[in-house]
mmCIF file of C-alpha atoms in Angstrom:
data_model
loop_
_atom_site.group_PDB
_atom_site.id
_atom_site.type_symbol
_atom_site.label_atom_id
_atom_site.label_comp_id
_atom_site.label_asym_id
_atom_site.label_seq_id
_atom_site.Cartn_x
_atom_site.Cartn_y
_atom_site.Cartn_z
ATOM 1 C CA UNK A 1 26.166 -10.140 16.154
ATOM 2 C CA UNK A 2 27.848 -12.038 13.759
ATOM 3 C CA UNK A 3 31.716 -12.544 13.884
ATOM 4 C CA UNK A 4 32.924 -10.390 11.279
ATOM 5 C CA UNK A 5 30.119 -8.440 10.236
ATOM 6 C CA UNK A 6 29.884 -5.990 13.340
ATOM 7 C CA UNK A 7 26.041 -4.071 12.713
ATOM 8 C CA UNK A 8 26.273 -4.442 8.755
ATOM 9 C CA UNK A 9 25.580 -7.919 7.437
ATOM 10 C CA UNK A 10 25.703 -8.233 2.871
ATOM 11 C CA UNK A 11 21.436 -7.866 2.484
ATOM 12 C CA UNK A 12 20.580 -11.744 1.519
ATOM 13 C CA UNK A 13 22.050 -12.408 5.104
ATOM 14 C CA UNK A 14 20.730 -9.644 6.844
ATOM 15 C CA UNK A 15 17.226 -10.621 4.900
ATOM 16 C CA UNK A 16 17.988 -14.369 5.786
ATOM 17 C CA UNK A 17 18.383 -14.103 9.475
ATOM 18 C CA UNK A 18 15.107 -11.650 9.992
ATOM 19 C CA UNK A 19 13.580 -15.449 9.821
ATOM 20 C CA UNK A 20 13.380 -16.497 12.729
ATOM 21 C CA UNK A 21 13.696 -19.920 11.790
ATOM 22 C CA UNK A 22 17.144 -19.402 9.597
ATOM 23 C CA UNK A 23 18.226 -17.730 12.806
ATOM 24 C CA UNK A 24 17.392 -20.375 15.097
ATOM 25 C CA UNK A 25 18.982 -22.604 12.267
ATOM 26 C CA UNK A 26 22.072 -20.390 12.573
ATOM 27 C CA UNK A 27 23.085 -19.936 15.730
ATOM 28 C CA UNK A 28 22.382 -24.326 16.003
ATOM 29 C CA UNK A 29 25.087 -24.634 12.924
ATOM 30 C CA UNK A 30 27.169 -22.323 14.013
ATOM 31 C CA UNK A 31 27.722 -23.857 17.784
ATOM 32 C CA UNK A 32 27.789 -27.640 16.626
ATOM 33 C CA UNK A 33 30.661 -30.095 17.198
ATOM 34 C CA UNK A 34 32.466 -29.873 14.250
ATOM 35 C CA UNK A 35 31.943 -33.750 13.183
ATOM 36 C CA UNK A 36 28.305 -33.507 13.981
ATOM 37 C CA UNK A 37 28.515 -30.649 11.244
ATOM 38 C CA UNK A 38 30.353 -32.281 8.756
ATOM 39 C CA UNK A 39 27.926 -35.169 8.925
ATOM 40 C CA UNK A 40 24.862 -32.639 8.234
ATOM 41 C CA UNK A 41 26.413 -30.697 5.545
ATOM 42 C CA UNK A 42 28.008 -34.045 3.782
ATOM 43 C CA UNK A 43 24.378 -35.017 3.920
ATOM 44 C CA UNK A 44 22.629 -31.760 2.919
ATOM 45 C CA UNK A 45 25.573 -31.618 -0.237
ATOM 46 C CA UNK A 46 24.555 -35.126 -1.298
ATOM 47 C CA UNK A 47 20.976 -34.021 -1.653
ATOM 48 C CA UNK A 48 21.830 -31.457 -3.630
ATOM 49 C CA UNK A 49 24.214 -32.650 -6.034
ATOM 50 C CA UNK A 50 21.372 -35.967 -6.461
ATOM 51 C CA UNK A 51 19.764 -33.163 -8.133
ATOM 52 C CA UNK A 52 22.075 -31.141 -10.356
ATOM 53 C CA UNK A 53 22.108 -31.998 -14.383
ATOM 54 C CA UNK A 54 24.936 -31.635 -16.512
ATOM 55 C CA UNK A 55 23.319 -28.574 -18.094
ATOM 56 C CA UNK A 56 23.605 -27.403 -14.338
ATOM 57 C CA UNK A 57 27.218 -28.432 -14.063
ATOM 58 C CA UNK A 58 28.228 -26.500 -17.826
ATOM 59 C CA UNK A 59 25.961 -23.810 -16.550
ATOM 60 C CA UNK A 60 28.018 -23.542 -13.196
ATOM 61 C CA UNK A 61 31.000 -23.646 -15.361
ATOM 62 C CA UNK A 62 30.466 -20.483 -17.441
ATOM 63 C CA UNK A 63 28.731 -18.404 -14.646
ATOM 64 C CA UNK A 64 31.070 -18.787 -11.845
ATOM 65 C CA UNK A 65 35.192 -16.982 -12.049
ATOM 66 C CA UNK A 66 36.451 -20.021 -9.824
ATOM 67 C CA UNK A 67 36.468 -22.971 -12.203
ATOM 68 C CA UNK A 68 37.955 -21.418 -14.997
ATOM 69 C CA UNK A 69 41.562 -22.316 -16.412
ATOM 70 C CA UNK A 70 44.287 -20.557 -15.031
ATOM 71 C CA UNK A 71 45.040 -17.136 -16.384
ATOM 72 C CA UNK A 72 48.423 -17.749 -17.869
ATOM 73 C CA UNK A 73 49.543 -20.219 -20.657
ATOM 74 C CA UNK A 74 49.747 -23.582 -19.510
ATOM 75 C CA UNK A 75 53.142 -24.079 -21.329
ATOM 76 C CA UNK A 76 54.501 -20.746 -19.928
ATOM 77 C CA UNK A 77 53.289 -21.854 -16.649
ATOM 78 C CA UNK A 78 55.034 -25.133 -16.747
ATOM 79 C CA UNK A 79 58.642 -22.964 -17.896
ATOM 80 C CA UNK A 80 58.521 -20.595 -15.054
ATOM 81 C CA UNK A 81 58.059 -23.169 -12.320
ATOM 82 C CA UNK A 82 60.753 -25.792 -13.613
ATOM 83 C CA UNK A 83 62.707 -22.010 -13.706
ATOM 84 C CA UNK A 84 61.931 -21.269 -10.628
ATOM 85 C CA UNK A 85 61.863 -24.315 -9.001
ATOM 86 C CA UNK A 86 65.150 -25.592 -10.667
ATOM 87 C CA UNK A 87 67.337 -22.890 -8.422
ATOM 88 C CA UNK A 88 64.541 -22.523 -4.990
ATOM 89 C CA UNK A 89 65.279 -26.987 -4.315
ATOM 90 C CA UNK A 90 68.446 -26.379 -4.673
ATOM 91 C CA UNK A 91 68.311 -24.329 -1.801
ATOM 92 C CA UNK A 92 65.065 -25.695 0.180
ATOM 93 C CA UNK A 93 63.807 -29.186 0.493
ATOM 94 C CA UNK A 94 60.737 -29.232 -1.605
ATOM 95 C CA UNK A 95 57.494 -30.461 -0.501
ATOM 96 C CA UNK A 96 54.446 -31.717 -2.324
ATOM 97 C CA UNK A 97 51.633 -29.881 -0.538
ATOM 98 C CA UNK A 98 48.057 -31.051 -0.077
ATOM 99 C CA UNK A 99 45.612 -28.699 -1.975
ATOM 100 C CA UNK A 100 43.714 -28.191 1.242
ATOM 101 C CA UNK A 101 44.569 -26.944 4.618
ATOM 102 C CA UNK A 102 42.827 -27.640 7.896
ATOM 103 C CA UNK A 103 39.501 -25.302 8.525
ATOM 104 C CA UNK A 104 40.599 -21.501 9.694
ATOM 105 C CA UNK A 105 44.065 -22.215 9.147
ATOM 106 C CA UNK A 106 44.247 -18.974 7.168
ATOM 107 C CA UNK A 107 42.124 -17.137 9.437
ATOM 108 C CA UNK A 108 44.000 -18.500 12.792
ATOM 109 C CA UNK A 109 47.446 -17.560 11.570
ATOM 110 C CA UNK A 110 47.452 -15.008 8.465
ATOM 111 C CA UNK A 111 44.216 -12.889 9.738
ATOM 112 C CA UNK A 112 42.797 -13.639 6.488
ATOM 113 C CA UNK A 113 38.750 -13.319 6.671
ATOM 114 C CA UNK A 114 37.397 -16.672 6.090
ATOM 115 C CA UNK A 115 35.229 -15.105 3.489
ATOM 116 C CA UNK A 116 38.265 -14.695 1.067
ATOM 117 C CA UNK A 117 39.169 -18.320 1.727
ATOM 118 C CA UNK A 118 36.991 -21.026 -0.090
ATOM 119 C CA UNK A 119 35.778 -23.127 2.837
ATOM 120 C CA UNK A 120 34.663 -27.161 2.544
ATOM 121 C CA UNK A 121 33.594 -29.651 4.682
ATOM 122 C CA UNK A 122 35.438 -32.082 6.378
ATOM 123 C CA UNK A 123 37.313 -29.595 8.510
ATOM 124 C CA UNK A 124 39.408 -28.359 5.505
ATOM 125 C CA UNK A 125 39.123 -25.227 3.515
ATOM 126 C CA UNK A 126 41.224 -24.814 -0.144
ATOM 127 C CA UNK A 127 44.550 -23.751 0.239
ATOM 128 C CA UNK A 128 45.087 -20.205 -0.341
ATOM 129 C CA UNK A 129 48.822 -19.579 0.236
ATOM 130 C CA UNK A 130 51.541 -22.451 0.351
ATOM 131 C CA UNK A 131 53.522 -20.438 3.063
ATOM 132 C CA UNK A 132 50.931 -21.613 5.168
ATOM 133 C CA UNK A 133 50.731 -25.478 4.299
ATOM 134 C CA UNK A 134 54.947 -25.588 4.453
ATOM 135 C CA UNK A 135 54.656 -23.180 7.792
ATOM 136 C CA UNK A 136 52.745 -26.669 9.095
ATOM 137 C CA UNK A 137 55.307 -28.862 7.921
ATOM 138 C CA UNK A 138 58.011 -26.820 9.528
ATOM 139 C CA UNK A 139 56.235 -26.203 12.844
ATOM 140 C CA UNK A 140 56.281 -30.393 12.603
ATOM 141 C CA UNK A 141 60.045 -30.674 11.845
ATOM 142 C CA UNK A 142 61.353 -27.600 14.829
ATOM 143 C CA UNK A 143 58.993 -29.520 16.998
ATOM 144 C CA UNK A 144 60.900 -32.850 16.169
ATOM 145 C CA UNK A 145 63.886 -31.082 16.430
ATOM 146 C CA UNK A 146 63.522 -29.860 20.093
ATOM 147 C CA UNK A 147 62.363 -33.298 20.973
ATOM 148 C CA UNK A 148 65.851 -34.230 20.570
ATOM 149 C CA UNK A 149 67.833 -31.134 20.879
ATOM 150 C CA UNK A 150 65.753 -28.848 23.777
ATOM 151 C CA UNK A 151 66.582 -25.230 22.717
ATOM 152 C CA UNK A 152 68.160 -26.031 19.043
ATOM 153 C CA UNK A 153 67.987 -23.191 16.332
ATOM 154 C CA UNK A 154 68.806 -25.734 13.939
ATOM 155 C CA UNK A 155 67.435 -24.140 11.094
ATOM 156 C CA UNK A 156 64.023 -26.001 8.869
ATOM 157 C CA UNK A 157 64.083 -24.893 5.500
ATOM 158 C CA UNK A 158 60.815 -25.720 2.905
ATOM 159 C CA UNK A 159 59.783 -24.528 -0.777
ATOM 160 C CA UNK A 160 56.798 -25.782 -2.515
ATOM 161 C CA UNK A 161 54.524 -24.769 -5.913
ATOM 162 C CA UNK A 162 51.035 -24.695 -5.301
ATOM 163 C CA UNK A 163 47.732 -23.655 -6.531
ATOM 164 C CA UNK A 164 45.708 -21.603 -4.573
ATOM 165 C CA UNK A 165 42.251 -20.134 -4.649
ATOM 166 C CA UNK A 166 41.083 -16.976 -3.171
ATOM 167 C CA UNK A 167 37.784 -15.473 -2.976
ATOM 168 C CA UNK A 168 38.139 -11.897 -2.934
ATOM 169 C CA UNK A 169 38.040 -9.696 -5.666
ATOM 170 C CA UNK A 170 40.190 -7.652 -7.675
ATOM 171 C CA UNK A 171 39.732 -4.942 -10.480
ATOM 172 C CA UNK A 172 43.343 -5.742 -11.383
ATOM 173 C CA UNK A 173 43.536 -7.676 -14.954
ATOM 174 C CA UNK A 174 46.214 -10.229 -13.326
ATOM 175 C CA UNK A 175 44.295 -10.820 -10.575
ATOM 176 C CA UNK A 176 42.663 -13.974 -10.858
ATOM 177 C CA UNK A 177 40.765 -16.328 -8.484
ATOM 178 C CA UNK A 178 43.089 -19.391 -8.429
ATOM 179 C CA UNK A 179 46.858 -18.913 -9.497
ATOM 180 C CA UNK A 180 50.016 -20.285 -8.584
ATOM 181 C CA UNK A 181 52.895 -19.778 -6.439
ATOM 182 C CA UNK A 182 56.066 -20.991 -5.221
ATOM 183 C CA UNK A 183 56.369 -20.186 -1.563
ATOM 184 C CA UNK A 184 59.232 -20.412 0.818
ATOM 185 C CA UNK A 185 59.589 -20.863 4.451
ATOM 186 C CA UNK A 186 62.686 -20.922 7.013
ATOM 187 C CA UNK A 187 61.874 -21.936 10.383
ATOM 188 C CA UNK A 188 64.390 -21.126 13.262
ATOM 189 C CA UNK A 189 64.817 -19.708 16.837
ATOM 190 C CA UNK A 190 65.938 -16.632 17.966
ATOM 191 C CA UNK A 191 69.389 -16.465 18.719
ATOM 192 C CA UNK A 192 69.705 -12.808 19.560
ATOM 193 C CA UNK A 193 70.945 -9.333 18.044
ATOM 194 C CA UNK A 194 68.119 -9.906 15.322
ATOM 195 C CA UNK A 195 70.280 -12.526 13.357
ATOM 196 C CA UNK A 196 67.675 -14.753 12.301
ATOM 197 C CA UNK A 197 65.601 -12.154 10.941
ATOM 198 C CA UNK A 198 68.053 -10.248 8.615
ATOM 199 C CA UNK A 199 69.751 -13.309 7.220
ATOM 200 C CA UNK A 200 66.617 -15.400 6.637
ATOM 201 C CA UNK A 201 65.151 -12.468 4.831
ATOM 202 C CA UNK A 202 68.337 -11.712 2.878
ATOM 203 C CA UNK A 203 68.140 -15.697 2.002
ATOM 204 C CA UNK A 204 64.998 -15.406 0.438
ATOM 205 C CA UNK A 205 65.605 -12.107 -1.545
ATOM 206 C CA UNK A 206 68.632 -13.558 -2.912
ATOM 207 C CA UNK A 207 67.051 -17.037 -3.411
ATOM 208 C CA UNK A 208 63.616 -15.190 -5.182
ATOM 209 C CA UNK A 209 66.547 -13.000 -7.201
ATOM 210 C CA UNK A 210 68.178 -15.839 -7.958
ATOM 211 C CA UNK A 211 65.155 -17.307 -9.708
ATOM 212 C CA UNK A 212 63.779 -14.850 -11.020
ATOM 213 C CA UNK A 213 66.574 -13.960 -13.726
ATOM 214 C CA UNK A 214 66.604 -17.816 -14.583
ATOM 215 C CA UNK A 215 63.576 -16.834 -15.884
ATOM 216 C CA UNK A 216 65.171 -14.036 -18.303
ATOM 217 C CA UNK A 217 64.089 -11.196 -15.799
ATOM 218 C CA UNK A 218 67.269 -8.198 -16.938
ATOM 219 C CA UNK A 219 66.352 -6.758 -13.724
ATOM 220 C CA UNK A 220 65.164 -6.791 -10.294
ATOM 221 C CA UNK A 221 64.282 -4.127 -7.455
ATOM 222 C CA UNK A 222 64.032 -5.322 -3.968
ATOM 223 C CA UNK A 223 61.859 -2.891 -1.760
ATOM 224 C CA UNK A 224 62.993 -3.694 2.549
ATOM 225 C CA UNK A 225 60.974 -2.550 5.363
ATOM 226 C CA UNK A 226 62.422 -2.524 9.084
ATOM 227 C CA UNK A 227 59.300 -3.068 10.702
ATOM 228 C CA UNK A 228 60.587 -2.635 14.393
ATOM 229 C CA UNK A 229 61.557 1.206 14.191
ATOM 230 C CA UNK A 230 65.383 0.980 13.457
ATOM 231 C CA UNK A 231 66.309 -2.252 15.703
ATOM 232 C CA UNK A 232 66.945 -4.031 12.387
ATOM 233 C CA UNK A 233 69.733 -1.316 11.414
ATOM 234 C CA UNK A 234 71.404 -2.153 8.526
ATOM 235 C CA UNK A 235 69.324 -4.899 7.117
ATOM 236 C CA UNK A 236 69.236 -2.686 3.536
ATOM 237 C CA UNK A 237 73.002 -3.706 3.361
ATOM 238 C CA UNK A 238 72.608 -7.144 4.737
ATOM 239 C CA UNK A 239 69.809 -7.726 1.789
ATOM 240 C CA UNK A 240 72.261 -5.971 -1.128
ATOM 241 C CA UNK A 241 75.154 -7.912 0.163
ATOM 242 C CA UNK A 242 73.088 -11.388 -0.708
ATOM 243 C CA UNK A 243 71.694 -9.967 -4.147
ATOM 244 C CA UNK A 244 74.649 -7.716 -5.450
ATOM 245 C CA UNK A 245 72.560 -8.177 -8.748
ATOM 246 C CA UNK A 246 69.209 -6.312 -7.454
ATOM 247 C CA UNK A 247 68.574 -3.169 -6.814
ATOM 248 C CA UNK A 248 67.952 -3.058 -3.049
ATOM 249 C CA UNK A 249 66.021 0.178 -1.177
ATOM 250 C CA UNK A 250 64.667 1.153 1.595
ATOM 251 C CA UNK A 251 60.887 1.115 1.562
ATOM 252 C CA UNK A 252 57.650 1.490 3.857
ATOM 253 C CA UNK A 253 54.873 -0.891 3.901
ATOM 254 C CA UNK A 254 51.594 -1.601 6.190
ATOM 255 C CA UNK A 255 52.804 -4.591 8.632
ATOM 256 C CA UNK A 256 49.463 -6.530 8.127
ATOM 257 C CA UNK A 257 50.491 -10.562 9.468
ATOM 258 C CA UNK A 258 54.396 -9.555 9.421
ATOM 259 C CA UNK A 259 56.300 -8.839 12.320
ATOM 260 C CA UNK A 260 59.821 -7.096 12.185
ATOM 261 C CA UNK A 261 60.694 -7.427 8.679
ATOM 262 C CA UNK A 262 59.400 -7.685 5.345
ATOM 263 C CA UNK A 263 59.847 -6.614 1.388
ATOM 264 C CA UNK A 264 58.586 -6.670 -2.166
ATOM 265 C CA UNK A 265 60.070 -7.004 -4.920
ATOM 266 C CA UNK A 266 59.562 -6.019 -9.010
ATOM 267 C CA UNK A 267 61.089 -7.779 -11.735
ATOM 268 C CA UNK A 268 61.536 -6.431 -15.811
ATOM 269 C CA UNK A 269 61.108 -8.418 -18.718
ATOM 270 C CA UNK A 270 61.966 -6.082 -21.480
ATOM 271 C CA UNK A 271 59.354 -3.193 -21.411
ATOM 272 C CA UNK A 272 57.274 -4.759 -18.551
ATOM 273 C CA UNK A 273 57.837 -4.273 -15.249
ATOM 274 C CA UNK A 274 55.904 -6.459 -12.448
ATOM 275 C CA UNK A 275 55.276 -7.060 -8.398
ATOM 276 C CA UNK A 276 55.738 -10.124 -8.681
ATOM 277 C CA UNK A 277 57.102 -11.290 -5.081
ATOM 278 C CA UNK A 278 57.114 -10.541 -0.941
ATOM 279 C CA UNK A 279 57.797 -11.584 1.991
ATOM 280 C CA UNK A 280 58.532 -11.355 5.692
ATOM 281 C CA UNK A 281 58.957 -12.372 9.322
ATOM 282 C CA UNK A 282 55.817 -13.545 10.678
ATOM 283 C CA UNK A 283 54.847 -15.231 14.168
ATOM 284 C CA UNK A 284 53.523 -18.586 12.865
ATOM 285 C CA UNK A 285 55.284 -21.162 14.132
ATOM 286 C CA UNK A 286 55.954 -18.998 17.830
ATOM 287 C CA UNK A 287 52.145 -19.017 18.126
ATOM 288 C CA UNK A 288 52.055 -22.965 16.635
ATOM 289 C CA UNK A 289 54.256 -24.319 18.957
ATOM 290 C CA UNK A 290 53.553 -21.927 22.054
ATOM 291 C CA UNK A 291 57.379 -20.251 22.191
ATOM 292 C CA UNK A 292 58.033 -16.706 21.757
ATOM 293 C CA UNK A 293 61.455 -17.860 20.895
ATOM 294 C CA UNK A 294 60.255 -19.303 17.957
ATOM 295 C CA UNK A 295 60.907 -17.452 13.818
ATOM 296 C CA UNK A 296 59.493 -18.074 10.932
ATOM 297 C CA UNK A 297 60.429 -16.376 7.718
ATOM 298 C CA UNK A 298 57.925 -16.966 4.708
ATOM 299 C CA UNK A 299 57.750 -15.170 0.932
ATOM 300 C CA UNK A 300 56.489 -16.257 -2.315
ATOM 301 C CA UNK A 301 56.606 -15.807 -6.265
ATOM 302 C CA UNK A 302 53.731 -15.507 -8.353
ATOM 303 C CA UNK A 303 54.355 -17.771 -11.182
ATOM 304 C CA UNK A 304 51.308 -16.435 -13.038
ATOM 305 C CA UNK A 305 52.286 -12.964 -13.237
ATOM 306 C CA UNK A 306 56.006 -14.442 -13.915
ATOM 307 C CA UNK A 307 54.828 -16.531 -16.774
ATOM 308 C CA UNK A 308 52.758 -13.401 -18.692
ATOM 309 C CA UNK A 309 55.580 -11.203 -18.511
ATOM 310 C CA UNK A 310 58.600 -14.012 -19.771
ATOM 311 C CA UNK A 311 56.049 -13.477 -22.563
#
């Protein structure tokens, strides 16, 4: 049985590995060292590409959704990050994150199937979420930290703008393969009572807030889930006290990689309304750095949908 496919494999596979050969092939691949592997598939991709044409390459170009330019203006792009951006360093050190991330990073820590992340060779796979990349960086810096200072909750706080590519699919309009984002992460320790968790999270509401009507949004709803059936009591107030300017609810949501805490939140532009940021307590850098004690707070902006409705 294949990991991830239980009894019902897409038909080419399930036609490909009725060969006995492919199977054999297979199940050799699939249990090599991984620099034995990269050696064979760098090999097997030069092959290949000695044979494709330009026509091949233009063909690729107008057949496949991945290489296409980004859905939003380029210009409006480039406003709604320096927007964004301009008020997020101010708060966060800003990092320049690689474009890739190390093989089944996404699946290891955000239970993301490696099918929706575009895998490579070398032991990397495209970057599909910045909160991931700066979660590294941040795991790197408490890890530092403790080296000096057992036991410190000194507080490691990251933003960065990437582009990321995802392979899934979407019947939504703004839902395109590669976009961009600018994430956020605060790395810390638990220090009891729940503290890191409600103020990190009302940090990055007010911090996404914050941004967001730099960019001309006239108004913004913040949706916050308790996630740990009412220990978190009061975080609705804790959240509106750090955004007076939003409109901050209540709200249920499905926990999927986040732990105790987590939101959404809508901004308007005029007549159009959009989702157009989360975010949440996750278990990254605990499970990173083997220590329960460990807390990592993530969330992110999509510039994208940011950029279409400024308009």
């Amino acid at each position: 049985m294949i990991r991830g496919y239980g009894e019902r494999m897409p038909g080419p596979l399930d036609r490909l590995l009725r060969d006995e050969s492919v199977a054999a092939a297979f199940e050799t691949l699939s249990s090599m060292p991984g620099t034995d592997l990269t050696s064979l598939l760098l090999a097997v991709f030069r092959e290949r590409a000695g044979r494709v044409t330009p026509s091949d390459v233009l063909g690729a170009r107008e057949r496949s959704r991945f290489p296409v330019p980004a859905g939003a203006p380029a210009s409006a792009l480039r406003t709604a990050e320096d927007r964004v951006m301009g008020v997020l360093r101010s708060r966060f050190e800003e990092v320049a994150l690689s474009p890739v991330a190390p093989f089944g990073a996404h699946s290891a820590l955000g239970d993301v199937d490696q099918h929706n992340v575009v895998s490579a060779v070398r032991g990397l796979e495209v970057a599909a979420d910045p909160t991931l990349g700066l979660a590294l960086e941040a795991a790197l810096a408490r890890r530092a930290i403790r080296s000096e200072a057992p036991g410190s909750a000194e507080p490691v706080r990251r933003c960065a703008v990437q582009p990321v590519t995802r392979a899934q699919r979407f019947d939504a309009p703004d839902a395109f393969a590669h976009f961009t984002i600018a994430g956020l992460v605060t790395a810390g320790r638990d220090t009891g009572s729940h503290a890191f968790e409600s103020e990190s999270l009302a940090d990055h509401v007010a911090s996404q807030v914050a941004a967001l009507e730099a960019c001309g949004a006239d108004r913004v709803s913040v949706e916050v889930a308790d996630l740990t059936d009412g220990r978190l009591d009061g975080l609705v107030d804790v959240v509106a006290g750090a955004a007076p300017t939003a409109d901050v609810a209540g709200g249920e949501r499905s926990a999927g990689y986040y732990r105790s805490a987590a939101f959404t939140l809508r901004a308007g532009f005029g007549d159009r309304e959009v989702e157009v940021g989360d975010g949440g307590i996750v278990d990254w850098t605990a499970r990173l750095l083997a220590d329960a004690k460990e807390r990592l707070m993530i969330s992110g902006i999509g510039l994208d949908r940011v950029a279409l409705a400024m308009g």
